[in-house]
Amino acid sequence: MPEKLEIDSGTPLTDIERHFRVVAGPGAGKTHWLVNHIKHVVARSKRLSPASRVACISYTNVAVNEILTRLSSAATQVDVSTIHSFLYRNVVRPYLHLLRDGDGQPLVAFASVDGHDEHHPSYAIFDEWLRNIGQAKILQRTFEVQRDILKDKLCHLVWRRSGDGTWTLGPRTLDRMGNMLNAICTSANLIHYKRRYWRLGIVDHEDILYFAHRIFEEHPLVCQCLSAHYRYLFIDEFQDTLPIQANVVQWLADAGTVVGVIGDAEQSIYGFLDAHPQHFLSFSLPDFLDVTMRHNRRSTGRIISILDHVRSDGLRQHCFRELDGQPVTVCIGDLDRSLAAIRADLPPDAILHVLTRKNKDAHRVRSALAPGTVEPWESLYDADAERARFMEHVIAATELASRGQYALAHREMIQIIGRRGRVRKPLKCDTELSDVHRKGIAVTVLQEFLTNHATIFASTLLEAYVRCGTCITAVYPAVTLTAARAGKFKTFAEATPYAYLSESVRLQEEVRHVRTIHKAKGSEGDNIAVYFEDAARVRHITHPSSAPADEEKRLTYVALSRARDRLFLCIPTDVAIKEDELNKLNLCVIDLREAL
């Protein structure tokens, strides 16, 4: 049994040479503690030398930058990065040449590999691959819908390893796949597809995990070398770990690296990325310390009481602020009435952050905060979410520029293009774009829409969409905009005036505090409102599940835990609830339905 220990965020571990796991709920000061522990190790360790370092892995680039900033001078002896960046720099880039195919040839054109990114299908490779595997039929116009689904699936392929050690490649999710796509998306076909990119030295994030796992297994000396360089490995947000990450921990610990992980299984919300809390719950290394942090430095006592009720692991947090605070408020009724009631309950200058589970609900909240925007944007997103996003950025940027806010306009317009050289749908480009080209495209479209604003304002949405594609391709022939030949988008865009959309566009400054729960992870706000879209989400509070697989409940928990001072729950009129169950939780229930 591991030794158990309770600490707060200001208490360092005295024994820096033992593996550890820190269980810490929301607001516990996990990052603060981790940074101080790393500084403590750098100052005291006798195992560090000029040739060795401390490794710290965090889940996002934002968190990486925050840790680096807080480390200050200690950062010179610490490598802080995401798991993909860590494995690419230390394992894949220097040792990729060791991986061979069945014929003894290099698995990847390793000399041409220059980084990794999200995968975006090349249209030339896509077409050639389909013809090569005898599936060219899907290239016919009749199967345009299935072809678009296939391209989306190819953007989210996942490597999986069975119990017998066999690797397979498949779509992350199997929704919307019929017989045709199932026949195309066999593991053998998809590996054949991947290898076409590998021959060009093009690899993506998922490939990095796959390559690293194989290098470690097939060449154990690599792990020994890595352990000699990194004498300590600390991983933040370990509840969001991937299978390869859990294996790396075990391999490096066996090779002599001191490993420490910190996280909270109740905040594991990335199951769709194959991240599972079980890796954190089952963490075990020889003679490791099992540490618990019970303080919550963020929320008031009443908010913490609800959080404790929803948790399924029995962890009860202490309110560090020693402030009971105001009751958690539940507003039952139409969204606009609920938001108005919440606003009336807050000081005039207070910022209200609203969190939703789904993007469409975030859109609904934005519409309620900026009246008049429900239509036609909701219909446009229902017709074609990718083209709707594209045109929303174009129109919002144009409106900002017309107000003289050119920096904001350019920042908005550049969102139509992908990052790191890859374009986003509905744009298409078979080559990588430099930052200069990305910015140039944004300026080109912005100038086109400002110069011809009167003409475009009097046109239809479809005409404006076509104009975008024409002006982009005229300046950058390699970049094209997917034509709207048929379908819901064309039907809607032909019948909808551009002016109708322009007059109701949701400018960022009006709705910047509305986000989905996934995007709010790691943030906090003084005043948080959570939109409960159905009765199932209400039951996460009234009858919280203890099932480890209930990720939806964990999403609700994460949303509630973002609040510092005030927490509001918005329940729509059509959601069936039992008010007496809410009252038992000492919530302040405001029923706005009778006012209708």
XYZ file of C-alpha atoms in Angstrom:
596
model
C 0.000 0.000 0.000
C 1.311 3.507 -0.828
C 2.016 5.957 1.939
C -0.824 8.508 2.197
C -0.251 12.171 2.883
C -2.400 15.334 3.051
C -0.914 18.714 2.159
C -2.003 22.145 0.933
C -0.678 24.077 -2.043
C 2.013 25.718 0.072
C 3.545 22.489 1.400
C 6.449 20.935 -0.537
C 7.327 17.258 -0.404
C 10.365 16.698 1.803
C 11.464 13.553 -0.038
C 12.073 14.599 -3.626
C 13.364 11.164 -4.660
C 10.034 9.299 -4.385
C 7.393 8.824 -7.027
C 4.093 10.516 -6.166
C 0.501 11.063 -7.181
C -1.299 14.224 -6.065
C -5.111 14.182 -6.056
C -6.341 17.771 -6.021
C -9.832 19.085 -6.738
C -10.710 22.315 -8.552
C -9.220 25.492 -7.155
C -6.720 23.585 -5.019
C -3.727 25.419 -6.438
C -2.331 22.462 -8.379
C -0.232 24.529 -10.767
C 1.055 26.715 -7.920
C 2.122 23.630 -5.978
C 3.684 21.924 -8.994
C 5.756 24.981 -9.916
C 7.017 25.325 -6.341
C 7.826 21.615 -6.176
C 9.869 21.863 -9.378
C 11.771 24.836 -7.952
C 12.322 22.813 -4.763
C 13.744 19.902 -6.802
C 16.011 22.141 -8.874
C 17.389 23.755 -5.714
C 17.913 20.555 -3.685
C 18.509 17.674 -6.085
C 21.895 15.999 -6.099
C 20.998 13.958 -9.196
C 20.791 16.906 -11.581
C 23.889 17.781 -13.566
C 24.686 20.160 -16.434
C 23.710 17.314 -18.779
C 20.377 16.437 -17.116
C 17.091 18.233 -16.699
C 13.615 18.144 -15.183
C 10.742 17.390 -17.566
C 7.287 18.826 -16.990
C 4.386 17.860 -19.245
C 1.084 19.719 -19.345
C -2.000 19.254 -21.463
C -2.180 22.541 -23.396
C 0.236 25.123 -24.756
C -1.499 27.761 -22.623
C -0.694 25.769 -19.474
C 2.878 25.215 -20.683
C 3.422 28.949 -21.069
C 1.928 29.651 -17.641
C 4.238 27.135 -15.945
C 7.291 28.502 -17.768
C 6.430 32.032 -16.673
C 5.982 31.011 -13.044
C 9.234 29.031 -12.977
C 11.196 32.222 -13.761
C 14.944 31.547 -13.357
C 14.431 27.842 -12.549
C 13.137 27.351 -16.093
C 16.721 27.066 -17.383
C 16.889 23.534 -15.955
C 13.354 22.485 -16.862
C 11.800 21.385 -20.156
C 8.083 22.217 -20.137
C 5.987 21.014 -23.058
C 2.930 19.082 -24.183
C 3.213 15.303 -24.498
C 3.319 15.499 -28.300
C 6.082 18.092 -28.287
C 8.059 16.170 -25.653
C 7.911 12.890 -27.569
C 8.627 14.521 -30.927
C 11.739 16.384 -29.728
C 13.184 13.622 -27.578
C 12.073 10.375 -29.197
C 10.566 10.655 -32.673
C 12.769 13.276 -34.323
C 16.118 11.765 -33.276
C 15.149 8.072 -33.552
C 12.497 7.840 -36.267
C 15.069 6.359 -38.631
C 15.075 3.197 -36.484
C 11.528 2.249 -37.530
C 11.365 -0.008 -40.586
C 8.587 -1.583 -42.623
C 8.282 -5.273 -43.475
C 10.831 -4.943 -46.291
C 13.441 -3.340 -44.051
C 12.925 0.098 -45.597
C 12.459 3.254 -43.478
C 8.843 3.502 -42.344
C 8.912 7.283 -42.876
C 11.007 9.622 -45.019
C 12.573 10.778 -41.749
C 14.961 13.282 -43.329
C 11.968 15.246 -44.648
C 10.028 15.340 -41.366
C 9.818 18.890 -40.059
C 7.341 19.031 -37.187
C 3.852 17.654 -36.710
C 0.363 19.091 -36.909
C -3.295 18.219 -37.190
C -4.057 16.119 -40.240
C -5.700 17.732 -43.274
C -6.267 15.500 -46.315
C -4.457 16.410 -49.505
C -6.941 16.245 -52.362
C -4.367 14.735 -54.725
C -3.411 11.997 -52.244
C -7.067 11.463 -51.315
C -8.121 10.833 -54.914
C -5.110 8.668 -55.755
C -5.590 6.574 -52.603
C -9.267 5.896 -53.324
C -8.504 4.815 -56.881
C -5.655 2.609 -55.688
C -7.841 0.705 -53.191
C -10.674 0.313 -55.736
C -13.045 2.791 -54.088
C -13.116 5.521 -56.753
C -16.916 5.308 -56.869
C -17.177 7.665 -53.891
C -15.543 10.417 -55.994
C -18.724 10.682 -58.064
C -20.927 13.705 -57.406
C -23.737 11.419 -56.250
C -21.729 10.517 -53.145
C -20.639 14.042 -52.186
C -22.119 13.750 -48.678
C -20.335 10.451 -47.962
C -17.111 11.886 -49.373
C -17.269 14.860 -46.998
C -17.885 12.520 -44.062
C -14.898 10.416 -45.115
C -12.625 13.462 -45.270
C -13.756 14.426 -41.789
C -13.017 10.913 -40.506
C -9.539 11.023 -42.048
C -8.831 14.162 -40.013
C -9.406 12.220 -36.792
C -7.748 8.831 -37.173
C -6.550 7.078 -34.028
C -3.933 4.377 -33.518
C -5.055 1.607 -31.148
C -3.195 -1.415 -29.817
C -4.920 -4.679 -28.973
C -3.970 -7.014 -26.167
C -1.874 -9.177 -28.510
C 0.240 -6.180 -29.539
C -1.377 -5.619 -32.942
C -1.693 -2.001 -34.061
C -4.813 -0.856 -35.890
C -5.816 2.489 -37.330
C -9.405 3.683 -37.422
C -11.709 6.702 -37.169
C -12.022 8.215 -33.704
C -15.820 7.836 -33.903
C -17.975 5.599 -36.074
C -21.077 7.806 -36.322
C -22.536 8.585 -39.781
C -20.704 5.646 -41.370
C -22.673 3.367 -43.649
C -21.610 0.312 -45.624
C -19.590 2.312 -48.162
C -17.467 4.119 -45.575
C -17.041 0.997 -43.452
C -15.649 -0.789 -46.521
C -13.213 2.069 -47.152
C -12.139 2.665 -43.544
C -10.556 -0.689 -42.824
C -7.337 -0.571 -40.841
C -5.329 -1.870 -43.824
C -6.734 0.810 -46.139
C -6.155 3.599 -43.621
C -2.562 2.526 -42.950
C -2.050 2.514 -46.715
C -3.444 6.088 -46.718
C -1.108 7.201 -43.924
C 1.973 5.783 -45.596
C 1.396 8.014 -48.615
C 2.027 10.974 -46.332
C 4.916 9.304 -44.523
C 6.701 8.890 -47.859
C 6.617 12.700 -48.079
C 7.781 13.190 -44.490
C 4.348 14.414 -43.338
C 3.263 13.227 -39.877
C 0.488 14.315 -37.523
C -0.100 14.361 -33.771
C -1.465 10.806 -33.610
C 1.518 9.499 -35.562
C 3.865 10.955 -32.934
C 2.247 8.840 -30.216
C 2.361 5.717 -32.398
C 5.992 6.208 -33.462
C 7.145 6.948 -29.900
C 5.456 3.838 -28.535
C 7.078 1.635 -31.162
C 10.519 3.208 -30.688
C 10.382 2.652 -26.925
C 9.241 -0.957 -27.292
C 11.511 -1.979 -30.138
C 14.582 -0.077 -28.905
C 14.645 -0.068 -25.065
C 18.012 1.693 -25.016
C 16.213 4.867 -26.133
C 14.280 4.879 -22.877
C 17.475 4.427 -20.892
C 19.052 7.406 -22.660
C 15.957 9.528 -22.089
C 15.881 8.625 -18.402
C 19.544 9.581 -18.030
C 18.740 13.001 -19.466
C 15.480 13.569 -17.554
C 16.043 12.612 -13.928
C 12.591 13.850 -12.942
C 9.305 13.778 -14.846
C 6.239 15.653 -13.609
C 2.905 15.533 -15.409
C 0.116 18.042 -14.803
C -3.566 17.253 -15.508
C -2.774 13.537 -15.557
C -6.496 12.694 -15.607
C -6.416 13.741 -19.265
C -3.581 11.371 -20.070
C -3.417 9.196 -23.174
C -2.445 5.497 -23.153
C 1.024 6.248 -24.572
C 1.563 8.805 -21.797
C 0.779 6.235 -19.125
C 3.226 3.822 -20.739
C 5.963 6.463 -20.950
C 5.553 7.077 -17.221
C 6.019 3.405 -16.470
C 9.004 2.952 -18.796
C 10.868 6.024 -17.525
C 10.175 5.119 -13.892
C 11.561 1.616 -14.498
C 14.655 3.216 -16.053
C 15.306 5.346 -12.958
C 13.420 8.616 -13.485
C 11.484 9.978 -10.491
C 7.897 10.407 -11.667
C 5.180 12.587 -10.175
C 1.654 13.094 -11.502
C -1.001 15.548 -10.405
C -4.648 15.743 -11.361
C -8.280 15.051 -10.557
C -10.196 12.145 -12.073
C -13.455 14.070 -11.565
C -12.244 16.615 -14.125
C -11.436 14.145 -16.902
C -13.496 15.372 -19.869
C -11.519 14.392 -22.970
C -12.724 10.845 -23.545
C -13.358 11.672 -27.205
C -9.583 12.063 -27.523
C -8.995 8.645 -25.920
C -7.990 10.224 -22.601
C -9.277 8.151 -19.680
C -9.277 8.908 -15.933
C -8.496 5.269 -15.172
C -4.801 5.901 -15.877
C -4.802 8.397 -13.012
C -6.969 6.299 -10.679
C -4.834 3.189 -11.180
C -1.481 4.999 -10.991
C 1.008 2.862 -9.092
C 4.786 2.865 -8.863
C 7.032 1.256 -6.245
C 7.016 3.079 -2.894
C 5.050 6.037 -4.228
C 3.431 8.754 -2.135
C -0.347 9.101 -2.471
C -0.959 12.779 -1.748
C -4.277 14.611 -1.328
C -4.905 18.368 -1.423
C -8.289 19.248 0.091
C -8.290 23.038 -0.021
C -10.331 24.960 -2.573
C -8.861 28.437 -2.902
C -11.285 29.510 -5.625
C -14.899 29.055 -4.618
C -17.162 30.062 -1.746
C -18.436 27.565 0.803
C -21.875 27.233 -0.812
C -20.401 26.514 -4.237
C -18.008 23.966 -2.734
C -20.966 22.277 -1.016
C -22.562 21.622 -4.427
C -19.243 20.436 -5.848
C -18.795 17.976 -2.979
C -22.313 16.670 -3.574
C -21.623 16.022 -7.255
C -18.228 14.327 -6.752
C -18.247 10.539 -6.709
C -14.897 9.808 -5.020
C -15.714 11.096 -1.539
C -13.194 13.967 -1.626
C -14.517 16.866 0.443
C -12.882 20.248 -0.057
C -12.205 22.927 2.560
C -13.035 26.529 1.738
C -9.683 28.298 1.980
C -11.353 31.708 1.747
C -13.558 30.938 4.783
C -16.464 32.625 2.998
C -19.893 31.021 2.877
C -21.067 33.275 0.050
C -24.473 33.617 -1.556
C -26.648 30.605 -2.410
C -26.281 28.893 -5.754
C -29.189 30.236 -7.826
C -31.358 28.213 -10.205
C -33.366 30.106 -12.833
C -36.156 28.090 -14.470
C -37.634 29.613 -17.607
C -36.843 30.953 -21.043
C -33.170 31.714 -21.527
C -33.588 35.441 -22.163
C -35.628 35.837 -18.955
C -33.120 33.816 -16.961
C -30.175 35.845 -18.194
C -32.054 39.091 -17.519
C -32.812 37.955 -13.950
C -29.164 37.029 -13.393
C -27.986 40.362 -14.751
C -30.381 42.163 -12.422
C -28.911 40.241 -9.478
C -25.344 41.307 -10.286
C -23.666 44.720 -10.067
C -23.931 46.708 -13.338
C -20.215 46.342 -14.116
C -20.000 42.618 -13.239
C -18.849 40.195 -15.935
C -21.026 37.118 -16.388
C -19.444 34.021 -17.950
C -21.920 31.556 -19.475
C -20.943 27.925 -20.094
C -22.770 25.391 -22.246
C -22.233 21.754 -23.164
C -22.748 22.121 -26.906
C -21.780 24.698 -29.499
C -25.379 25.138 -30.601
C -26.352 26.051 -27.037
C -23.488 28.548 -26.850
C -24.915 30.046 -30.030
C -28.357 30.201 -28.393
C -26.931 31.995 -25.359
C -25.088 34.492 -27.551
C -28.327 35.154 -29.359
C -30.103 35.815 -26.071
C -27.346 38.198 -24.956
C -27.402 39.987 -28.325
C -31.112 40.017 -29.272
C -32.014 39.562 -32.906
C -29.300 37.073 -33.772
C -31.202 33.799 -33.420
C -32.170 33.914 -37.059
C -30.746 33.557 -39.601
C -27.507 32.330 -38.016
C -29.048 29.312 -36.317
C -30.552 28.178 -39.620
C -27.250 28.771 -41.382
C -25.329 26.660 -38.872
C -27.943 23.919 -39.203
C -27.482 24.001 -42.982
C -23.663 23.850 -43.017
C -21.619 24.513 -39.884
C -18.271 24.846 -41.707
C -19.481 27.373 -44.266
C -21.467 29.170 -41.555
C -18.316 29.568 -39.451
C -16.395 30.793 -42.502
C -18.967 33.420 -43.457
C -19.495 34.506 -39.861
C -15.801 35.391 -39.561
C -15.886 37.212 -42.912
C -18.990 39.232 -42.061
C -17.928 40.015 -38.492
C -14.500 41.172 -39.706
C -16.119 43.402 -42.314
C -18.384 44.987 -39.706
C -15.468 45.590 -37.349
C -13.414 47.196 -40.116
C -16.327 49.423 -41.101
C -16.261 50.718 -37.514
C -12.554 51.478 -37.778
C -11.459 48.531 -35.609
C -8.943 47.245 -38.143
C -6.734 45.203 -35.791
C -9.769 43.317 -34.455
C -11.089 42.940 -38.002
C -7.852 41.342 -39.240
C -7.722 39.056 -36.207
C -11.316 37.993 -36.929
C -10.742 37.480 -40.648
C -7.639 35.337 -40.204
C -9.851 32.795 -38.399
C -11.130 31.611 -41.803
C -7.709 30.009 -42.380
C -6.124 27.130 -40.534
C -3.031 27.294 -38.374
C 0.525 26.221 -39.083
C 0.192 26.232 -42.831
C -2.968 24.134 -43.142
C -6.254 25.630 -44.323
C -9.601 24.936 -42.685
C -12.695 23.783 -44.531
C -14.352 24.970 -46.719
C -10.994 26.260 -48.041
C -8.785 23.779 -49.902
C -5.047 23.846 -50.517
C -2.618 21.008 -51.250
C 0.430 22.956 -50.113
C 1.396 24.555 -46.815
C 0.832 28.284 -46.337
C 3.317 30.563 -44.635
C 2.170 33.092 -42.047
C 2.694 35.787 -44.669
C 0.245 34.033 -47.006
C -2.291 33.485 -44.212
C -2.234 37.168 -43.322
C -2.302 38.092 -46.994
C -5.466 36.078 -47.616
C -7.135 37.754 -44.647
C -6.224 41.213 -45.959
C -7.339 40.278 -49.493
C -10.834 39.237 -48.415
C -11.186 42.162 -46.029
C -10.186 44.665 -48.700
C -12.563 43.067 -51.210
C -15.533 43.296 -48.863
C -14.758 46.852 -47.737
C -14.151 48.164 -51.254
C -17.354 46.605 -52.606
C -19.385 46.845 -49.417
C -22.474 48.447 -50.979
C -22.674 45.866 -53.770
C -22.102 42.925 -51.429
C -24.571 44.299 -48.869
C -27.274 44.256 -51.560
C -26.410 40.709 -52.719
C -27.331 37.276 -51.442
C -25.213 35.211 -49.061
C -24.371 32.828 -51.927
C -23.064 35.672 -54.088
C -20.912 36.888 -51.184
C -19.594 33.353 -50.637
C -18.655 32.975 -54.316
C -16.979 36.396 -54.249
C -14.787 35.209 -51.360
C -13.549 32.259 -53.360
C -12.958 34.320 -56.492
C -10.856 36.994 -54.779
C -8.792 34.457 -52.810
C -7.963 32.284 -55.819
C -7.157 35.339 -57.960
C -4.341 36.294 -55.601
C -3.410 32.816 -54.295
C -4.200 30.260 -57.061
C -3.259 27.316 -54.806
C -6.122 28.150 -52.426
C -9.723 27.451 -53.462
C -13.087 27.651 -51.754
C -15.302 24.568 -51.985
C -18.101 25.318 -54.445
C -21.692 25.243 -53.216
C -23.234 23.301 -56.083
C -26.168 21.759 -54.212
C -27.468 21.029 -50.751
C -28.886 22.872 -47.750
C -26.264 25.611 -47.746
C -26.875 26.578 -51.387
C -30.652 26.566 -50.889
C -30.389 28.748 -47.793
C -27.695 31.057 -49.194
C -29.590 31.715 -52.438
C -32.684 32.799 -50.503
C -30.971 34.833 -47.750
C -29.842 38.445 -48.232
C -26.321 39.218 -47.079
C -27.723 42.254 -45.260
C -29.920 40.014 -43.130
C -26.816 38.278 -41.781
C -24.686 41.413 -41.582
C -27.250 43.207 -39.425
C -27.385 40.345 -36.914
C -23.777 39.155 -36.829
C -22.505 38.359 -33.347
C -19.431 40.503 -32.829
C -16.858 38.987 -30.523
C -16.842 41.801 -27.986
C -20.582 41.322 -27.408
C -20.435 37.608 -26.606
C -16.829 36.919 -25.658
C -17.782 35.491 -22.275
C -19.872 32.633 -23.701
C -17.974 29.356 -24.111
C -18.459 25.629 -24.152
C -17.344 23.719 -21.053
C -14.432 22.129 -22.886
C -13.076 25.552 -23.855
C -13.524 26.855 -20.293
C -11.406 24.081 -18.752
C -8.611 25.631 -16.721
C -10.263 29.047 -16.462
C -12.350 30.677 -13.726
C -14.716 33.628 -13.273
C -16.295 35.553 -10.438
C -19.783 34.951 -11.839
C -20.600 31.771 -13.762
C -23.906 30.726 -15.316
C -24.224 27.138 -16.573
C -26.881 26.289 -19.163
C -28.593 22.954 -18.439
C -29.973 21.850 -21.783
C -31.913 18.773 -20.634
C -33.175 16.809 -17.631
C -30.177 14.463 -17.720
C -27.845 17.333 -16.892
C -30.106 18.431 -14.026
C -29.849 14.905 -12.606
C -26.072 15.346 -12.416
C -26.849 17.625 -9.475
C -29.960 16.062 -7.985
C -28.844 12.429 -8.405
C -25.130 12.440 -9.309
C -23.829 9.224 -10.808
C -20.881 7.401 -9.295
C -20.131 5.509 -12.515
C -16.496 6.039 -13.598
C -17.597 6.164 -17.239
C -20.042 9.057 -16.739
C -18.085 11.760 -18.537
C -21.163 13.942 -18.982
C -21.459 14.270 -15.217
C -17.803 15.223 -15.014
C -18.437 17.913 -17.611
C -21.151 19.352 -15.406
C -18.797 19.216 -12.423
C -16.074 21.075 -14.334
C -18.561 23.779 -15.348
C -19.780 24.311 -11.783
C -16.243 24.428 -10.435
C -15.236 27.443 -12.549
C -17.161 29.865 -10.271
C -15.484 31.979 -7.601
C -18.307 34.019 -6.028
C -21.649 33.453 -7.758
C -22.969 30.351 -9.502
C -26.199 30.343 -11.525
C -27.921 27.410 -13.212
C -30.181 28.146 -16.198
C -32.852 25.482 -16.804
C -35.130 25.965 -19.853
C -38.909 25.917 -19.493
C -39.313 22.642 -21.411
C -36.961 20.648 -19.144
C -38.866 18.409 -16.732
C -37.614 18.913 -13.178
C -38.724 18.350 -9.604
C -38.256 21.559 -7.679
C -38.364 19.800 -4.312
C -35.179 17.915 -5.295
C -33.472 21.234 -5.988
C -34.722 22.697 -2.721
C -33.151 19.840 -0.766
C -29.753 21.081 -1.933
C -30.319 24.532 -0.369
C -30.409 26.180 -3.760
C -32.177 29.465 -4.409
C -34.815 28.547 -7.018
C -36.325 31.336 -9.135
C -39.285 30.151 -11.219
C -39.735 32.459 -14.195
C -42.297 30.302 -15.957
C -45.315 31.931 -14.295
C -44.310 35.262 -15.750
C -44.997 34.004 -19.275
